[in-house]
Amino acid sequence: MTTSTFRTGTDAKSPAAKAFAPARTAVERANAVEHQPGDALRALAPNWFAVVMGTGIIANAAATLPLQFPGLRGAATLIWALAAGLLVVLSAAWIAHWRRHPEIARSHGANPVMMQFYGAPPMALMTIGLGTLLLGSDLIGMSAAVAIDWVLWSAGTALGLISACAIPFRMITRHSFDGDAAFGGWLMPVVPPMVSAATGALLIPHTPAGQPRMTLLFACLAMFGLSLIAAFVTITMIWSRLLHHGLPAAGMVATVWIVLGPLGQSVTAAGQLATVAPTALPAREAAGLDVFALLFGVPTWGFAMLWLGLAIAVTWHARKSMSFNMTWWGFTFPLGTCVTGSTVLYAHTGAVLFAVVAVALFALLVTAWAVVAGRTVHDALYGTLLHPVR
């Protein structure tokens, strides 16, 4: 068994910074152009599925946004279709990557930074599955949408449970981490079960009544707890790392936003499960979940808003040293979960506060997505994002 020591640090030369920092000089750009077209697959990694997550969450958030206006649902459907197309393309490219560059593909599972992002593919699957149920049903019918969602949710849940167990196990047995190593990416492997809980809730009404429906509800609740406790432990380590060691390297600052993911998604999951609980549980137990959705959801939402403020402040502080890399997609999906969490709280309370925040955060989400998507396309075409210098 091999053991490696890893640290993130604030040094721009740290392994974490190197894992994502693209080359920027004119010479490096010129070298990148000399690569063969097929070499673009060399740069493909699990973190690219964050593109699907960050795009799909816009569609899902828009579908349930408290403020609905003409054209919003149509635009959301187009975004869902774009995200679904990206999922298909990336999945095919990743298979080709494994066949053409198996050594590089296997190395991602051994890299202490990149292996964290094996949580992205299962979350991408479930994000598109939910969008199919919420928006795709308008185009393909509810029966087909439910069937597709079941397939994507089941595959995403299985892969997510594997990542939630396998990646921490690999961290424990294969690597030795310094005190400043914790970063937002450590949450990626343990968040998928929370996404399973939030998205699986919408499948409960489409599950046969009785034991099957109850089983799915309790499975979602169990995954909610699995992910929540692991996330809270990890967030504590990230908070401690920031206080004791300061900001991460400039190339990793965007990962601070990932903390918003389990916070917003847990609020969403609690609310969604409480909404569908009456279809699967006796009235008393269902009422208990409804109370829990508020007693848990509102305080957690409050902490999410605190972290959002810190994330914005940290990003603004480091803005001049932050060159674009794929961690910027951390600005999107985690923020989107805060939109859906605020929307769920509004649905359960009727408090206008949550509706206003949901709409404001949605506007911020769309702005962040436009910037990050634009930079991704630009660097994929003209930079070294797909043709890194070897």
Coordinates of C-alpha atoms in Angstrom, one line a residue, residues 82-328:
L82 CA -28.6 21.8 -22.9
A83 CA -27.6 20.2 -19.6
A84 CA -28.9 16.8 -20.8
G85 CA -27.0 17.1 -24.0
L86 CA -23.8 17.9 -22.1
L87 CA -24.3 14.9 -19.9
V88 CA -24.6 12.6 -23.0
V89 CA -21.5 14.2 -24.6
L90 CA -19.4 14.1 -21.4
S91 CA -20.4 10.5 -20.6
A92 CA -19.4 9.4 -24.1
A93 CA -16.1 11.4 -23.9
W94 CA -15.3 9.9 -20.5
I95 CA -15.8 6.4 -21.8
A96 CA -13.5 7.3 -24.7
H97 CA -11.0 8.8 -22.3
W98 CA -10.9 5.6 -20.3
R99 CA -10.3 3.6 -23.5
R100 CA -7.7 6.0 -25.0
H101 CA -5.9 7.2 -21.9
P102 CA -6.4 4.5 -19.2
E103 CA -3.3 5.4 -17.2
I104 CA -4.4 9.0 -16.8
A105 CA -8.0 7.9 -16.0
R106 CA -6.8 5.6 -13.3
S107 CA -4.5 8.3 -11.9
H108 CA -7.5 10.4 -11.1
G109 CA -8.5 7.9 -8.4
A110 CA -5.1 8.1 -6.8
N111 CA -4.8 11.9 -7.0
P112 CA -5.8 13.3 -3.5
V113 CA -7.5 16.3 -5.2
M114 CA -9.1 14.9 -8.3
M115 CA -10.5 11.8 -6.6
Q116 CA -12.8 14.0 -4.6
F117 CA -14.6 14.9 -7.8
Y118 CA -15.8 11.4 -8.4
G119 CA -18.9 12.7 -6.6
A120 CA -19.7 14.9 -9.6
P121 CA -20.9 12.3 -12.1
P122 CA -23.6 10.8 -9.8
M123 CA -24.9 14.3 -8.9
A124 CA -24.9 15.2 -12.6
L125 CA -27.1 12.1 -13.3
M126 CA -29.6 13.0 -10.6
T127 CA -29.7 16.6 -11.6
I128 CA -30.7 15.8 -15.1
G129 CA -33.1 13.1 -13.9
L130 CA -34.9 15.7 -11.7
G131 CA -35.0 18.1 -14.6
T132 CA -36.6 15.5 -16.8
L133 CA -39.3 15.0 -14.3
L134 CA -39.9 18.7 -13.7
L135 CA -39.5 20.0 -17.2
G136 CA -38.9 17.2 -19.7
S137 CA -42.3 15.8 -19.0
D138 CA -43.8 18.7 -21.0
L139 CA -42.0 17.3 -24.1
I140 CA -41.9 13.5 -23.6
G141 CA -44.9 12.9 -21.3
M142 CA -44.9 12.1 -17.6
S143 CA -44.6 8.3 -18.0
A144 CA -41.4 8.5 -20.0
A145 CA -40.1 11.3 -17.7
V146 CA -40.6 9.2 -14.7
A147 CA -39.0 6.1 -16.3
I148 CA -35.9 8.2 -17.3
D149 CA -35.7 9.8 -13.8
W150 CA -35.8 6.4 -12.2
V151 CA -32.9 5.2 -14.3
L152 CA -30.8 8.3 -13.7
W153 CA -31.7 8.5 -10.0
S154 CA -30.9 4.8 -9.4
A155 CA -27.6 5.0 -11.2
G156 CA -26.7 8.2 -9.5
T157 CA -27.6 6.9 -6.1
A158 CA -25.6 3.7 -6.5
L159 CA -22.5 5.7 -7.7
G160 CA -23.0 8.3 -5.0
L161 CA -23.1 5.7 -2.2
I162 CA -19.9 4.2 -3.6
S163 CA -18.1 7.5 -3.7
A164 CA -19.3 8.4 -0.2
C165 CA -17.6 5.3 1.1
A166 CA -14.8 4.6 -1.3
I167 CA -13.2 8.0 -1.4
P168 CA -13.0 8.6 2.4
F169 CA -11.6 5.0 2.7
R170 CA -9.0 5.8 0.1
M171 CA -8.1 9.0 1.9
I172 CA -7.7 7.1 5.1
T173 CA -5.6 4.2 3.8
R174 CA -3.6 5.7 0.9
H175 CA -2.8 9.3 1.9
S176 CA -1.5 11.3 4.9
F177 CA -2.9 14.9 5.0
D178 CA -1.4 17.9 6.7
G179 CA -3.4 20.2 8.9
D180 CA -4.0 22.7 6.1
A181 CA -5.2 20.1 3.6
A182 CA -9.0 20.3 4.0
F183 CA -10.8 22.2 1.2
G184 CA -14.3 22.4 -0.2
G185 CA -13.7 19.5 -2.5
W186 CA -13.6 17.1 0.4
L187 CA -17.4 17.5 0.4
M188 CA -17.9 16.3 -3.1
P189 CA -17.8 12.5 -2.4
V190 CA -20.3 12.7 0.5
V191 CA -22.9 15.1 -0.9
P192 CA -24.4 12.7 -3.6
P193 CA -26.5 10.8 -1.0
M194 CA -28.1 14.2 0.0
V195 CA -28.9 14.8 -3.7
S196 CA -30.4 11.4 -3.8
A197 CA -32.6 12.3 -0.8
A198 CA -33.7 15.6 -2.3
T199 CA -34.4 14.3 -5.8
G200 CA -35.7 10.9 -4.7
A201 CA -38.5 12.7 -2.8
L202 CA -40.1 13.6 -6.0
L203 CA -40.2 10.0 -7.1
I204 CA -42.1 8.9 -4.0
P205 CA -45.5 9.8 -5.3
H206 CA -44.7 7.7 -8.4
T207 CA -43.8 4.7 -6.4
P208 CA -46.5 2.0 -5.6
A209 CA -48.3 2.8 -2.4
G210 CA -47.6 0.8 0.8
Q211 CA -44.3 -0.7 1.6
P212 CA -42.5 0.3 -1.6
R213 CA -43.3 3.9 -1.1
M214 CA -42.5 3.8 2.6
T215 CA -39.2 2.1 1.9
L216 CA -38.2 4.7 -0.6
L217 CA -39.0 7.5 1.9
F218 CA -37.0 5.9 4.7
A219 CA -34.1 5.2 2.3
C220 CA -34.1 8.9 1.4
L221 CA -34.1 9.9 5.1
A222 CA -31.2 7.5 5.8
M223 CA -29.2 9.0 2.9
F224 CA -30.1 12.4 4.2
G225 CA -28.6 11.5 7.6
L226 CA -25.6 9.8 6.1
S227 CA -24.6 12.8 4.0
L228 CA -25.6 15.4 6.6
I229 CA -23.4 14.1 9.4
A230 CA -20.4 13.5 7.1
A231 CA -20.8 17.0 5.6
F232 CA -21.0 18.7 9.0
V233 CA -17.9 16.9 10.1
T234 CA -16.1 18.0 7.0
I235 CA -17.4 21.6 7.1
T236 CA -15.9 21.8 10.6
M237 CA -12.5 20.8 9.3
I238 CA -12.8 23.3 6.4
W239 CA -13.7 26.1 8.8
S240 CA -10.8 25.2 11.1
R241 CA -8.4 25.1 8.1
L242 CA -9.5 28.6 7.0
L243 CA -9.1 30.0 10.5
H244 CA -5.8 28.4 11.3
H245 CA -4.1 28.6 7.9
G246 CA -5.9 31.4 6.0
L247 CA -7.1 31.4 2.4
P248 CA -6.3 28.5 0.2
A249 CA -4.2 28.9 -3.0
A250 CA -5.8 31.3 -5.5
G251 CA -6.7 28.4 -7.8
M252 CA -8.7 26.8 -5.0
V253 CA -10.6 29.8 -3.6
A254 CA -13.8 28.9 -5.5
T255 CA -14.0 25.6 -3.7
V256 CA -15.0 27.6 -0.6
W257 CA -18.4 27.9 -2.2
I258 CA -18.9 24.1 -2.3
V259 CA -19.8 24.2 1.4
L260 CA -23.1 25.8 0.3
G261 CA -24.0 22.6 -1.5
P262 CA -24.8 20.3 1.4
L263 CA -26.3 23.1 3.4
G264 CA -28.8 24.2 0.7
Q265 CA -29.4 20.7 -0.5
S266 CA -30.2 19.4 3.0
V267 CA -32.8 22.2 3.5
T268 CA -34.2 21.2 0.1
A269 CA -34.3 17.5 1.0
A270 CA -35.9 18.1 4.4
G271 CA -38.6 20.2 2.8
Q272 CA -39.2 17.9 -0.2
L273 CA -39.5 14.8 2.0
A274 CA -41.9 16.5 4.4
T275 CA -44.1 17.5 1.4
V276 CA -44.4 13.9 0.2
A277 CA -44.5 12.3 3.6
P278 CA -48.3 12.2 3.8
T279 CA -48.4 9.9 0.8
A280 CA -46.2 7.3 2.5
L281 CA -46.6 7.7 6.3
P282 CA -49.4 7.9 8.9
A283 CA -50.5 11.5 9.7
R284 CA -48.6 11.8 13.0
E285 CA -45.2 10.8 11.5
A286 CA -45.8 12.9 8.4
A287 CA -46.6 15.9 10.6
G288 CA -43.4 15.3 12.5
L289 CA -41.4 15.5 9.3
D290 CA -43.2 18.8 8.5
V291 CA -42.1 20.2 11.8
F292 CA -38.6 18.9 11.3
A293 CA -38.4 20.6 7.9
L294 CA -38.8 24.0 9.6
L295 CA -36.8 23.3 12.8
F296 CA -33.9 22.0 10.8
G297 CA -34.4 24.0 7.6
V298 CA -34.5 27.5 8.9
P299 CA -31.4 27.4 11.2
T300 CA -29.4 25.6 8.5
W301 CA -30.6 28.1 5.9
G302 CA -29.3 30.8 8.3
F303 CA -25.9 29.2 8.5
A304 CA -25.9 28.9 4.7
M305 CA -26.5 32.6 4.4
L306 CA -23.6 33.3 6.7
W307 CA -21.3 31.0 4.7
L308 CA -22.5 32.7 1.5
G309 CA -21.5 36.1 2.9
L310 CA -18.1 34.7 3.8
A311 CA -17.7 33.0 0.4
I312 CA -18.5 36.3 -1.4
A313 CA -16.1 38.2 0.9
V314 CA -13.3 35.7 0.4
T315 CA -13.8 35.7 -3.4
W316 CA -13.7 39.4 -3.6
H317 CA -10.6 39.6 -1.4
A318 CA -8.8 37.1 -3.7
R319 CA -10.3 38.3 -7.0
K320 CA -7.1 39.8 -8.5
S321 CA -5.1 36.6 -8.1
M322 CA -7.9 34.2 -9.3
S323 CA -7.3 32.9 -12.9
F324 CA -10.0 30.8 -14.4
N325 CA -10.0 27.0 -13.8
M326 CA -12.7 24.4 -13.5
T327 CA -13.2 25.0 -9.8
W328 CA -15.1 28.1 -10.8

